[in-house]
GROMACS .gro file of C-alpha atoms in nm:
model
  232
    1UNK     CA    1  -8.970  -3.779   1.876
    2UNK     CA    2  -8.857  -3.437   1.896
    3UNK     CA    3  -8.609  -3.365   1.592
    4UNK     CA    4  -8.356  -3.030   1.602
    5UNK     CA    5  -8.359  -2.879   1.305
    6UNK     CA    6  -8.009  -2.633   1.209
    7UNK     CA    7  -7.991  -2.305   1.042
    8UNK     CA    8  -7.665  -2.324   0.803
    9UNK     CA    9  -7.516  -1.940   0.783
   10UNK     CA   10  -7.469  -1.767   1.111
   11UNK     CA   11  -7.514  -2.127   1.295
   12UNK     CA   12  -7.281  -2.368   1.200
   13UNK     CA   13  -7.059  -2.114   0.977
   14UNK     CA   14  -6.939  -1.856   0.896
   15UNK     CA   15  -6.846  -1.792   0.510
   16UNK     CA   16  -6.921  -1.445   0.503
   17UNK     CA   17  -6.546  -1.311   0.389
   18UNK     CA   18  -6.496  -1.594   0.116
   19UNK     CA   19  -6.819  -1.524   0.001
   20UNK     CA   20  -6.737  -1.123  -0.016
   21UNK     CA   21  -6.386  -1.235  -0.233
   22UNK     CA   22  -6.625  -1.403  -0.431
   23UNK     CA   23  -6.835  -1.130  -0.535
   24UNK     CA   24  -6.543  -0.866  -0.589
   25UNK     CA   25  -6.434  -1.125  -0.876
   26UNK     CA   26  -6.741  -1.111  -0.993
   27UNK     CA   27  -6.758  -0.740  -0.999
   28UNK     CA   28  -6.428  -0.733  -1.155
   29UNK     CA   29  -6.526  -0.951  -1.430
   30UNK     CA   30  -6.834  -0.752  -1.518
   31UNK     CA   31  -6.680  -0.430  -1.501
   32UNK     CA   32  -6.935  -0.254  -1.257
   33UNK     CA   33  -6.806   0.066  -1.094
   34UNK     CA   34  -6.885   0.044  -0.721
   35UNK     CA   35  -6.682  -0.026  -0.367
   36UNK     CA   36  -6.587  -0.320  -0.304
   37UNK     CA   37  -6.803  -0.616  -0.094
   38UNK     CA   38  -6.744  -0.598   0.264
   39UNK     CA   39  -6.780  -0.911   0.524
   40UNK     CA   40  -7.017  -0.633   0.718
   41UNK     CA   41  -7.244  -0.633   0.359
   42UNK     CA   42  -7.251  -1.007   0.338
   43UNK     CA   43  -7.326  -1.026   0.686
   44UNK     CA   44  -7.650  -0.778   0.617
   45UNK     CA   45  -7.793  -1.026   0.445
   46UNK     CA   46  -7.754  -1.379   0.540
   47UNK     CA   47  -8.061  -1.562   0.602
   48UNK     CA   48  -8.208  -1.465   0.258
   49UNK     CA   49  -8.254  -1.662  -0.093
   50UNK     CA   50  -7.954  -1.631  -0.301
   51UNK     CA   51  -8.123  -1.362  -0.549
   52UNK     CA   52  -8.259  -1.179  -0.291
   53UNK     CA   53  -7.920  -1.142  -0.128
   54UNK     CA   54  -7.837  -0.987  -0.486
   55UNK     CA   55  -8.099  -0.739  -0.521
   56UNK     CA   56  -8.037  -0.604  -0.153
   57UNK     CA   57  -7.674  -0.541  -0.242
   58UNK     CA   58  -7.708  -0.444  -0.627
   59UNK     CA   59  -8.024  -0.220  -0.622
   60UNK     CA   60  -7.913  -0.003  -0.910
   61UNK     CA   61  -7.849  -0.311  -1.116
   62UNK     CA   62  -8.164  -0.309  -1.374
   63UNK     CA   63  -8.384  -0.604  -1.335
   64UNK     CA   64  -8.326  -0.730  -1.664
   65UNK     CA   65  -7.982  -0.820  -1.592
   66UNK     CA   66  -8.022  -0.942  -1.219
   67UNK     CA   67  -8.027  -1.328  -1.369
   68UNK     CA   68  -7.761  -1.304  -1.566
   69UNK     CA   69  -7.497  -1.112  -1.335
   70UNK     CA   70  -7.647  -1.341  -1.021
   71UNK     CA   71  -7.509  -1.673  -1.274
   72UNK     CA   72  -7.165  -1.510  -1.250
   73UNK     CA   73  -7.128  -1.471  -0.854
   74UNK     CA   74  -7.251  -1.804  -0.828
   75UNK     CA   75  -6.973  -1.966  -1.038
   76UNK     CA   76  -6.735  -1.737  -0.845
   77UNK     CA   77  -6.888  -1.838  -0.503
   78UNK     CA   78  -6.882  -2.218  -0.656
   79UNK     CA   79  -6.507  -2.209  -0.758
   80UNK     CA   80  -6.406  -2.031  -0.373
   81UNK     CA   81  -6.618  -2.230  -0.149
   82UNK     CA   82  -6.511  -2.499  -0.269
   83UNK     CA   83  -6.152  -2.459  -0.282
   84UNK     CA   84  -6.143  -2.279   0.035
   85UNK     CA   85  -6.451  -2.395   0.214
   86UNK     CA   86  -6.622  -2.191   0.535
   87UNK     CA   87  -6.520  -2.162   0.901
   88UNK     CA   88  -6.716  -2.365   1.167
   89UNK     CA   89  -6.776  -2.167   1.464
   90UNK     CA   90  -6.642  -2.322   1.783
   91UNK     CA   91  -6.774  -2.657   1.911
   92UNK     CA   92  -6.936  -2.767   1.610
   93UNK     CA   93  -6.696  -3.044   1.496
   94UNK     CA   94  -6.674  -3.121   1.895
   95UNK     CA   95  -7.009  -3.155   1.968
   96UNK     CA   96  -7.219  -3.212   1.677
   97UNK     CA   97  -7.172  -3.523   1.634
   98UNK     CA   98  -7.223  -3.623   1.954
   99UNK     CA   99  -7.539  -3.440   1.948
  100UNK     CA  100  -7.666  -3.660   1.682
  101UNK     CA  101  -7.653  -3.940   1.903
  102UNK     CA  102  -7.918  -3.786   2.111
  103UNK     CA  103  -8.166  -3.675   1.861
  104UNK     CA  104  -8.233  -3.673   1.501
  105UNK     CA  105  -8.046  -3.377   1.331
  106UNK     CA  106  -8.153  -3.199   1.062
  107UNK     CA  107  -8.092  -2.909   0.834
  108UNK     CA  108  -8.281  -2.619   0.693
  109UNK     CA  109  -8.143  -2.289   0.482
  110UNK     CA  110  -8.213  -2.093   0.238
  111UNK     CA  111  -7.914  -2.136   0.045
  112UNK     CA  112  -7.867  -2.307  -0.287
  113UNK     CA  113  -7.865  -2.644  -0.346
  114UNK     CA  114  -7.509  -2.696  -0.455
  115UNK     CA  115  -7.364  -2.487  -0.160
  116UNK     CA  116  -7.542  -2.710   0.044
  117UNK     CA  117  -7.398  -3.030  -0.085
  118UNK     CA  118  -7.077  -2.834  -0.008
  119UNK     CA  119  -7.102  -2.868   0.315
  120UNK     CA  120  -7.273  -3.175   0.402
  121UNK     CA  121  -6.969  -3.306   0.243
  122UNK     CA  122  -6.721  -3.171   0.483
  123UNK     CA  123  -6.518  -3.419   0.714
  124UNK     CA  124  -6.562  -3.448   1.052
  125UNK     CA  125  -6.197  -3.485   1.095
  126UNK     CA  126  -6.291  -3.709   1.445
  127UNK     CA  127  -6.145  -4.060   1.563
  128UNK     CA  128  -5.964  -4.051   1.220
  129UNK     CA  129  -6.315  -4.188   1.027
  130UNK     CA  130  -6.433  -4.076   0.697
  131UNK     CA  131  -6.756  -3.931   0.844
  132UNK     CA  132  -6.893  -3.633   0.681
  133UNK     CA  133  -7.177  -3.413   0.778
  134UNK     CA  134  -7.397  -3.598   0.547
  135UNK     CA  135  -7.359  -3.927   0.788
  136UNK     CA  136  -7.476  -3.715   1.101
  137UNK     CA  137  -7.813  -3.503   0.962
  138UNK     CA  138  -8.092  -3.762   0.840
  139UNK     CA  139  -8.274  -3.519   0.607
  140UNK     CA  140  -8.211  -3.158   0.523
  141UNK     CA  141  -8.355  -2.920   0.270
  142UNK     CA  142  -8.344  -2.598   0.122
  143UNK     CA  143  -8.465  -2.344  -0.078
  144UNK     CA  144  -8.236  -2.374  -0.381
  145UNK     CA  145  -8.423  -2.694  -0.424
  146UNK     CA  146  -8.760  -2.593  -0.331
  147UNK     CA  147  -8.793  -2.260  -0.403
  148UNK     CA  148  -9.010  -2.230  -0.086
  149UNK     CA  149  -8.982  -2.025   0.217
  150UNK     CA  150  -8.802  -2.127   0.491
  151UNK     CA  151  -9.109  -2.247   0.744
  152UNK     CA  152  -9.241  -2.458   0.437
  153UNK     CA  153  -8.896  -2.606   0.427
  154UNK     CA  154  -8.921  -2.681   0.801
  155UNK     CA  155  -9.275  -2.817   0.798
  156UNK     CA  156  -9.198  -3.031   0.453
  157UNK     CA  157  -8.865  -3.157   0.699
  158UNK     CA  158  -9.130  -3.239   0.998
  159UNK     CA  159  -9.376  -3.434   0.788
  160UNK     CA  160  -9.168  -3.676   0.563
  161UNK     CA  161  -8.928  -3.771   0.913
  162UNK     CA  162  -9.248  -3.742   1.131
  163UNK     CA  163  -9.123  -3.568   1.379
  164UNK     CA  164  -9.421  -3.466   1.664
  165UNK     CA  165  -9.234  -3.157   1.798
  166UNK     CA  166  -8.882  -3.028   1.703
  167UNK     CA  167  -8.700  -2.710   1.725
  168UNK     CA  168  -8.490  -2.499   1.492
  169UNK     CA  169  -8.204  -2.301   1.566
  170UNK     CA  170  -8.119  -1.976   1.369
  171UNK     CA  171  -7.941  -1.653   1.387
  172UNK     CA  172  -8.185  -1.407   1.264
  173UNK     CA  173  -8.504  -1.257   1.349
  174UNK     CA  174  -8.674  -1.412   0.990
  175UNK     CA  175  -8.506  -1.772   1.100
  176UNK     CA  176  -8.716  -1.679   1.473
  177UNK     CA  177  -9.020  -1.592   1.201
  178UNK     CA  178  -9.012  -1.898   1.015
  179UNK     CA  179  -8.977  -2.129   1.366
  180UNK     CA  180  -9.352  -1.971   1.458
  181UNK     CA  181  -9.499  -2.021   1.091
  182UNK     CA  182  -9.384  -2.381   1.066
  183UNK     CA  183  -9.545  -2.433   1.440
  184UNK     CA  184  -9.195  -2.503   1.613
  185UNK     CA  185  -8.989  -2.401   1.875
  186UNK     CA  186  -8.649  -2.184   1.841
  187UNK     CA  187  -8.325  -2.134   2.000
  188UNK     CA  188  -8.167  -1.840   1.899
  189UNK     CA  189  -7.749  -1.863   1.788
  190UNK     CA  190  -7.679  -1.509   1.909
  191UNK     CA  191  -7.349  -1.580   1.843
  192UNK     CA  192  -7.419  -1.525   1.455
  193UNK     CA  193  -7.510  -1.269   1.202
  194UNK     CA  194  -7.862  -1.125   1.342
  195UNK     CA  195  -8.083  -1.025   1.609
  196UNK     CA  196  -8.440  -1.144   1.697
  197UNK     CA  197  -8.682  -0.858   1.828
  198UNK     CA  198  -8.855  -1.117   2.072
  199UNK     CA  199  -8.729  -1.140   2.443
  200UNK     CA  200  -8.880  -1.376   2.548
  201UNK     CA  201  -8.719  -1.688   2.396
  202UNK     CA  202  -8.387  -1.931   2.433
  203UNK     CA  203  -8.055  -1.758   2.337
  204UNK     CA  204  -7.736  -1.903   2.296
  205UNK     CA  205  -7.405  -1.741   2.288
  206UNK     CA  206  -7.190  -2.029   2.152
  207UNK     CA  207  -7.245  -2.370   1.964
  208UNK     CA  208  -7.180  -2.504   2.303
  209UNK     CA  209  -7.427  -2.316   2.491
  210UNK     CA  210  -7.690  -2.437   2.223
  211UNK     CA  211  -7.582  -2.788   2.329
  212UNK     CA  212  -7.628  -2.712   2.680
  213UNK     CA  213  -7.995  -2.600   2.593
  214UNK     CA  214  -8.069  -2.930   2.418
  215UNK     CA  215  -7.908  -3.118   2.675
  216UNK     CA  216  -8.145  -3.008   2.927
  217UNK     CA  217  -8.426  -3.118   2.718
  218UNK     CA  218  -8.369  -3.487   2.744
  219UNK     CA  219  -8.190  -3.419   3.120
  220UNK     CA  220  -8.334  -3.163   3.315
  221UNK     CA  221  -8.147  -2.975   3.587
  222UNK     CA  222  -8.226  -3.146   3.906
  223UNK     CA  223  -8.379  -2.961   4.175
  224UNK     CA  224  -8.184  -2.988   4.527
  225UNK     CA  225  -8.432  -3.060   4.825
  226UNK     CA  226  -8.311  -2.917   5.146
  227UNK     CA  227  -8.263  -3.153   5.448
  228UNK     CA  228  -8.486  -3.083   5.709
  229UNK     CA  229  -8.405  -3.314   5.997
  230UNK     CA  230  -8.699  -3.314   6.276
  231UNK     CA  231  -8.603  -3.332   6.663
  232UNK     CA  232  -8.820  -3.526   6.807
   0.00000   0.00000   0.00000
């Protein structure tokens, strides 16, 4: 059974400036003297764990109180996400769930746990049901629950469904990395934050194109044979 496996930031949405408001609260209500949080800085670092996404940005902020300031944008990200919730890119309420009913769907990040729940909870808004995106992926995991990399994520996600061969689909050159660690293959969402330094893999410019890709894996193109007609 081959099982696709999602990337969350960068693949499905984009949260990027909500997340940005979010820490400008927080840097209000802590008083710290520095420019504000851009969309472009957020962007810089998607893919990572939550406190590493913290230390790239705050670098001058003393270890010590790392923990303590990364509590506060979490309750600031918690209260705006969701209220306001993040932007699907195009085609994923269109096709996703019709994608799940031609393979197994799944979901990998390294967010936290709670913003996860966040958005497997989001309606579908299709054929006026009360689906959510829980009712689509079977399994998903990540590492605000782990605390594991990404590729043990994947591989964990691979055993306990026993999936023989799947593919994950990412926007960054560390979701490419963790693909090859965890022994699977990888489309790459171009269409999202990052870049991947290997040519020679699958690349998608829209949600729809990555359908198209995973289409072709269950139907392949078929190859037109030329008439030859023989004159006896």
């Amino acid at each position: 059974m081959l099982g696709v496996i999602f990337d969350l930031d960068g693949t499905l949405w984009n949260i990027s400036s909500i997340c940005a408001d979010a820490w400008n609260q927080a840097i209000k209500i802590a008083n710290i003297p520095r420019t504000p949080i851009t969309e472009d800085d957020i962007n810089g670092v998607s893919g990572l764990p939550f406190i590493e996404c913290i230390k790239n940005i705050f670098s001058d902020i003393e270890e010590g109180n790392i923990d303590k300031f990364s509590l506060l944008i979490e309750d600031c990200e918690k209260q705006e996400i969701k209220t306001r919730g993040g932007t699907l890119y195009k085609g994923v309420l269109e096709y996703l769930d019709t994608l799940s009913g031609q393979f197994p769907l799944f979901l990998v990040s390294n967010c936290e746990y709670w913003y996860l729940q966040v958005f497997l909870s989001m309606s579908l808004n299709t054929n006026n049901t009360n689906k959510t995106f829980r009712d689509i992926f079977v399994d998903s995991e990540c590492f605000g629950r782990t605390q594991k990399p990404k590729a043990e994520n994947i591989i964990a996600i691979c055993q306990r469904n026993s999936l023989k061969k799947a593919i994950y689909i990412g926007d960054t050159e560390s979701d490419r990395l963790a693909a090859m660690k965890a022994g699977v293959d990888f489309i790459h969402a171009s269409y999202g934050f990052g870049y991947v330094e290997s040519a020679n893999l699958k690349s998608a410019a829209s949600f729809s194109e990555v359908v198209d890709i995973l289409l072709t894996l269950i139907n392949p193109p078929s190859v037109a044979i030329e008439n030859i007609t023989t004159s006896l």
